[in-house]
Amino acid sequence: MNIPEKGSVVFVKKSILYGLFTVFLILLFLTADKFVRNQKYFKLTNDFSTPYLLILLVLLINSVLISQTTKEKRETVITPIIFLFLSFIFLMKYGFVESILGSLLTSTYWYFQLLRSKSLSDNSLKINIKHNSRPGLKALLLSISAVISFAVMLNSKDIESIDVAEWATKFAEKPIEDAIKSEEEKMIPGDIDSLNIQSIKNSNPQLFSVLNSFGINEIPVNIPNSEGITKNVTDTIKNSVSDQINKLVEPYRKYFAPTLAILVFGTLQIYGSLVYFIYTAISKTLLHLLKKTKFIQIQKIPTEQEKITL
């Protein structure tokens, strides 16, 4: 009766681990979906970063327990299949082919790295979770980052039409306005001909250098009276700068979405490295606690070694 009873206990424990893995992976993709839809990729507020880090840490621990207690090689495929299915659903809204591509490549890569981790475990005489689990965990972190970054790229196709110039000129508006105001105060009432690029050079050399680099050599203003000179001249310069910036970025617009995805991937990998560092710091303590609670057991297996001798 002991063997069936032990087998049923192992089955329950395995079911708990796979269930937790599935639940927390769903939570991770829900968190990531909100992050992708908000499009605030470089304002990683606490409502994203904190739950993302915590869920990722639980996933890593859970993944290690599953992979390190797997006996049969064919059982290794279960977690990558779960990842394949859930990542496919996560990417589905961006296109069927894209979802197949993104989910299949990442889950396949993770599967082969899990096999590598299992091989390290099987060939180790002593338990070394940090070393043995490294390939599988690194691959899991990379796969998660890749899927989310891929979603960012697919969700940011309309970024190609974004007005980069408008965004850039917002930063230049204040110094331009200040320089024009400074020159306006020196002007003789009714005489606006003296307001030109050279006068800006005298009052603000840095601004002059920026304008000159954009090919702005004159201020084409035609104002009937002195009212609104600052606003009119500022708007004229802003429009000129805007036109020049748009001409500069036009050939590179098609690279906006992929570049954004790469930047997000790098950011998520930094998060992943932080979580991996925390995991390595607590792995021994965690192993000890799991032994104490009898959730896992350390089994010593006698081995025989063959050697060729003369």
Coordinates of C-alpha atoms in Angstrom, one line a residue:
M1 CA 0.0 0.0 0.0
N2 CA 3.0 2.3 0.6
I3 CA 3.9 2.5 -3.1
P4 CA 0.5 3.6 -4.5
E5 CA 0.1 6.0 -1.5
K6 CA 3.5 7.5 -2.3
G7 CA 2.7 7.7 -6.0
S8 CA -0.6 9.6 -5.3
V9 CA 1.2 12.1 -3.0
V10 CA 3.8 12.7 -5.7
F11 CA 0.9 13.2 -8.3
V12 CA -0.8 15.7 -6.0
K13 CA 2.5 17.7 -5.5
K14 CA 3.2 17.7 -9.2
S15 CA -0.4 18.8 -10.0
I16 CA 0.1 21.7 -7.5
L17 CA 3.3 22.8 -9.1
Y18 CA 1.9 22.6 -12.6
G19 CA -1.2 24.4 -11.5
L20 CA 0.7 27.2 -9.8
F21 CA 3.0 27.5 -12.9
T22 CA -0.1 27.9 -15.1
V23 CA -1.8 30.4 -12.8
F24 CA 1.2 32.6 -12.4
L25 CA 2.1 32.5 -16.1
I26 CA -1.5 33.7 -16.8
L27 CA -1.0 36.5 -14.2
L28 CA 2.3 37.5 -15.8
F29 CA 0.8 37.7 -19.3
L30 CA -2.2 39.7 -18.0
T31 CA 0.2 42.2 -16.3
A32 CA 2.3 42.3 -19.6
D33 CA -0.9 42.9 -21.7
K34 CA -1.7 46.0 -19.6
F35 CA 1.8 47.2 -20.0
V36 CA 1.8 46.7 -23.8
R37 CA -1.6 48.4 -24.2
N38 CA -0.7 51.4 -22.1
Q39 CA 2.4 52.1 -24.3
K40 CA 4.3 53.7 -21.4
Y41 CA 7.3 51.5 -22.0
F42 CA 9.8 53.7 -20.2
K43 CA 7.7 54.8 -17.3
L44 CA 7.8 51.5 -15.4
T45 CA 5.6 52.5 -12.5
N46 CA 4.9 50.4 -9.5
D47 CA 1.6 49.1 -10.9
F48 CA 3.7 47.2 -13.5
S49 CA 7.2 46.6 -12.1
T50 CA 6.2 45.4 -8.6
P51 CA 3.7 42.7 -9.7
Y52 CA 5.9 41.7 -12.7
L53 CA 8.9 41.1 -10.5
L54 CA 7.0 39.2 -7.8
I55 CA 5.2 37.0 -10.4
L56 CA 8.5 36.4 -12.2
L57 CA 10.2 35.3 -9.0
V58 CA 7.4 32.8 -8.2
L59 CA 7.6 31.5 -11.7
L60 CA 11.3 30.9 -11.5
I61 CA 11.1 29.1 -8.2
N62 CA 8.2 27.0 -9.5
S63 CA 10.0 26.2 -12.7
V64 CA 13.1 25.0 -10.8
L65 CA 11.0 22.7 -8.6
I66 CA 9.3 21.2 -11.6
S67 CA 12.5 20.7 -13.7
Q68 CA 14.6 19.4 -10.8
T69 CA 12.0 16.8 -9.7
T70 CA 11.3 15.6 -13.2
K71 CA 12.4 12.0 -13.7
E72 CA 11.3 11.2 -17.2
K73 CA 12.7 13.1 -20.1
R74 CA 9.3 13.3 -21.8
E75 CA 7.9 15.1 -18.8
T76 CA 10.2 18.0 -19.5
V77 CA 7.9 19.1 -22.4
I78 CA 4.9 19.9 -20.2
T79 CA 5.9 23.4 -19.0
P80 CA 7.0 24.5 -22.5
I81 CA 3.7 23.3 -23.9
I82 CA 1.8 25.4 -21.3
F83 CA 4.1 28.3 -22.2
L84 CA 3.4 27.8 -25.9
F85 CA -0.4 27.8 -25.4
L86 CA -0.6 30.8 -23.1
S87 CA 1.9 32.9 -25.1
F88 CA -0.1 32.1 -28.2
I89 CA -3.2 33.4 -26.6
F90 CA -1.3 36.5 -25.4
L91 CA -0.1 37.3 -28.9
M92 CA -3.3 36.2 -30.7
K93 CA -4.8 39.7 -30.9
Y94 CA -1.8 40.8 -33.0
G95 CA -2.3 38.1 -35.7
F96 CA -2.4 34.4 -36.1
V97 CA 0.9 33.9 -37.9
E98 CA 2.7 36.2 -35.5
S99 CA 1.3 34.4 -32.5
I100 CA 2.4 31.0 -33.9
L101 CA 5.8 32.3 -34.7
G102 CA 6.4 34.1 -31.4
S103 CA 5.1 31.4 -29.1
L104 CA 6.7 28.4 -31.0
L105 CA 10.2 29.8 -31.3
T106 CA 10.4 30.9 -27.6
S107 CA 8.8 27.7 -26.2
T108 CA 11.1 25.5 -28.3
Y109 CA 14.2 27.4 -27.2
W110 CA 13.1 27.0 -23.6
Y111 CA 12.4 23.3 -24.0
F112 CA 15.9 22.6 -25.3
Q113 CA 17.5 24.6 -22.5
L114 CA 15.4 22.6 -20.0
L115 CA 16.8 19.4 -21.4
R116 CA 20.2 20.9 -20.9
S117 CA 19.4 21.6 -17.2
K118 CA 18.0 18.1 -16.8
S119 CA 21.2 16.6 -18.3
L120 CA 23.3 18.7 -15.8
S121 CA 21.1 17.4 -12.9
D122 CA 21.3 13.8 -14.0
N123 CA 25.1 13.9 -14.3
S124 CA 25.7 15.7 -10.9
L125 CA 26.7 13.7 -7.9
K126 CA 25.7 16.4 -5.6
I127 CA 22.6 18.7 -5.6
N128 CA 23.6 22.1 -7.1
I129 CA 20.4 23.9 -7.9
K130 CA 22.1 27.2 -8.9
H131 CA 24.4 25.6 -11.5
N132 CA 22.0 22.9 -12.8
S133 CA 18.9 25.2 -13.2
R134 CA 20.8 28.1 -14.8
P135 CA 20.2 27.2 -18.5
G136 CA 16.5 26.6 -18.0
L137 CA 15.9 29.7 -16.0
K138 CA 17.9 32.0 -18.2
A139 CA 16.0 30.6 -21.2
L140 CA 12.7 31.2 -19.4
L141 CA 13.5 34.8 -18.6
L142 CA 14.7 35.4 -22.2
S143 CA 11.5 33.7 -23.6
I144 CA 9.2 35.9 -21.5
S145 CA 11.1 39.1 -22.4
A146 CA 11.1 38.1 -26.1
V147 CA 7.3 37.4 -26.2
I148 CA 6.5 40.7 -24.5
S149 CA 8.9 42.7 -26.7
F150 CA 7.4 41.0 -29.8
A151 CA 3.9 42.1 -28.6
V152 CA 5.3 45.7 -28.1
M153 CA 6.6 45.7 -31.7
L154 CA 3.3 44.4 -33.1
N155 CA 1.3 46.8 -31.0
S156 CA 3.5 49.8 -32.1
K157 CA 3.1 49.6 -35.8
D158 CA 1.3 53.0 -35.8
I159 CA 4.4 54.5 -34.1
E160 CA 5.8 55.0 -37.6
S161 CA 3.3 57.8 -38.1
I162 CA 4.2 59.6 -34.8
D163 CA 5.2 63.2 -35.2
V164 CA 8.7 63.1 -33.8
A165 CA 9.3 66.7 -34.7
E166 CA 6.3 67.9 -32.6
W167 CA 7.7 66.0 -29.6
A168 CA 11.2 67.4 -30.2
T169 CA 10.2 71.0 -30.7
K170 CA 8.4 71.1 -27.4
F171 CA 11.8 71.0 -25.7
A172 CA 13.1 73.8 -27.9
E173 CA 10.0 76.1 -27.5
K174 CA 11.0 77.7 -24.2
P175 CA 14.6 78.6 -25.1
I176 CA 13.5 80.0 -28.5
E177 CA 10.8 82.0 -26.9
D178 CA 13.2 83.4 -24.2
A179 CA 15.7 84.4 -26.9
I180 CA 13.1 86.1 -29.1
K181 CA 11.7 88.0 -26.0
S182 CA 15.2 89.1 -25.1
E183 CA 15.7 90.5 -28.6
E184 CA 12.2 92.1 -28.8
E185 CA 12.9 94.1 -25.6
K186 CA 16.0 95.6 -27.4
M187 CA 14.1 96.5 -30.6
I188 CA 13.0 100.0 -31.6
P189 CA 9.2 100.0 -31.7
G190 CA 7.9 99.2 -35.3
D191 CA 11.3 98.0 -36.4
I192 CA 11.3 94.2 -36.8
D193 CA 14.0 94.0 -39.5
S194 CA 16.7 93.9 -36.8
L195 CA 15.3 90.7 -35.4
N196 CA 17.3 87.9 -37.2
I197 CA 19.3 84.8 -36.7
Q198 CA 22.5 86.9 -36.0
S199 CA 20.7 88.7 -33.1
I200 CA 19.8 85.3 -31.6
K201 CA 23.4 84.3 -31.9
N202 CA 24.4 87.3 -29.7
S203 CA 21.8 86.5 -27.0
N204 CA 21.8 82.7 -27.1
P205 CA 24.8 81.1 -28.9
Q206 CA 23.7 77.5 -28.0
L207 CA 20.3 78.0 -29.6
F208 CA 21.9 79.6 -32.6
S209 CA 24.1 76.5 -33.1
V210 CA 21.1 74.2 -32.9
L211 CA 19.1 76.3 -35.4
N212 CA 22.1 76.6 -37.7
S213 CA 22.6 72.8 -37.6
F214 CA 19.0 72.4 -38.9
G215 CA 19.8 74.8 -41.8
I216 CA 17.7 77.7 -40.4
N217 CA 19.7 80.8 -41.6
E218 CA 16.9 83.4 -41.6
I219 CA 13.6 84.2 -39.9
P220 CA 10.9 84.8 -42.6
V221 CA 8.5 87.0 -40.6
N222 CA 5.9 89.4 -41.9
I223 CA 4.1 91.0 -39.1
P224 CA 2.0 94.2 -39.7
N225 CA 2.6 95.5 -36.2
S226 CA 4.7 94.8 -33.1
E227 CA 2.0 92.9 -31.3
G228 CA 2.6 89.1 -31.0
I229 CA 6.2 89.3 -32.4
T230 CA 7.5 86.7 -29.9
K231 CA 4.7 84.2 -30.6
N232 CA 4.9 84.6 -34.4
V233 CA 8.7 84.4 -34.6
T234 CA 8.8 81.4 -32.1
D235 CA 6.1 79.5 -34.2
T236 CA 8.0 80.3 -37.4
I237 CA 11.3 78.9 -36.0
K238 CA 9.4 75.9 -34.5
N239 CA 7.8 75.1 -37.9
S240 CA 11.2 75.3 -39.6
V241 CA 12.8 73.0 -37.1
S242 CA 9.9 70.6 -37.3
D243 CA 10.2 70.4 -41.1
Q244 CA 13.9 69.7 -40.9
I245 CA 13.5 67.0 -38.2
N246 CA 10.8 65.2 -40.2
K247 CA 13.0 65.2 -43.2
L248 CA 15.8 63.7 -41.1
V249 CA 13.8 60.9 -39.5
E250 CA 11.7 60.0 -42.6
P251 CA 14.0 57.2 -43.9
Y252 CA 14.2 55.6 -40.5
R253 CA 10.5 55.5 -39.6
K254 CA 10.2 51.8 -40.5
Y255 CA 12.8 51.0 -37.8
F256 CA 10.9 52.7 -35.0
A257 CA 8.8 49.7 -33.8
P258 CA 11.7 47.1 -33.9
T259 CA 14.0 49.6 -32.1
L260 CA 11.4 50.2 -29.5
A261 CA 11.0 46.4 -29.1
I262 CA 14.7 45.9 -28.6
L263 CA 14.8 48.7 -26.0
V264 CA 11.9 47.1 -24.1
F265 CA 13.6 43.7 -24.4
G266 CA 16.7 45.1 -22.8
T267 CA 14.7 46.7 -20.0
L268 CA 12.9 43.4 -19.2
Q269 CA 16.1 41.5 -19.3
I270 CA 17.5 43.9 -16.6
Y271 CA 14.3 43.1 -14.6
G272 CA 15.0 39.4 -15.2
S273 CA 18.6 39.7 -14.0
L274 CA 17.4 41.3 -10.8
V275 CA 14.9 38.5 -10.2
Y276 CA 17.5 35.8 -11.0
F277 CA 19.9 37.5 -8.5
I278 CA 17.2 37.3 -5.8
Y279 CA 16.5 33.7 -6.7
T280 CA 20.2 32.7 -6.4
A281 CA 20.4 34.5 -3.0
I282 CA 17.4 32.6 -1.5
S283 CA 17.7 29.2 -3.3
K284 CA 19.6 27.5 -0.4
T285 CA 17.2 28.8 2.2
L286 CA 14.2 27.8 0.1
L287 CA 15.6 24.3 -0.4
H288 CA 16.0 24.0 3.3
L289 CA 12.4 25.1 4.0
L290 CA 11.0 22.7 1.5
K291 CA 12.9 19.9 3.1
K292 CA 11.7 20.9 6.5
T293 CA 8.1 20.9 5.3
K294 CA 8.7 17.6 3.6
F295 CA 7.4 18.9 0.3
I296 CA 10.6 17.6 -1.2
Q297 CA 13.0 14.9 -0.2
I298 CA 16.7 14.4 -0.7
Q299 CA 17.4 10.9 -2.0
K300 CA 20.8 9.4 -2.1
I301 CA 21.3 6.9 -5.0
P302 CA 24.3 4.6 -5.1
T303 CA 26.1 4.8 -8.4
E304 CA 28.7 2.8 -10.3
Q305 CA 31.4 4.3 -12.4
E306 CA 33.2 2.6 -15.2
K307 CA 36.8 3.5 -16.1
I308 CA 39.2 2.2 -18.7
T309 CA 42.5 1.1 -17.3
L310 CA 45.6 -0.6 -18.6

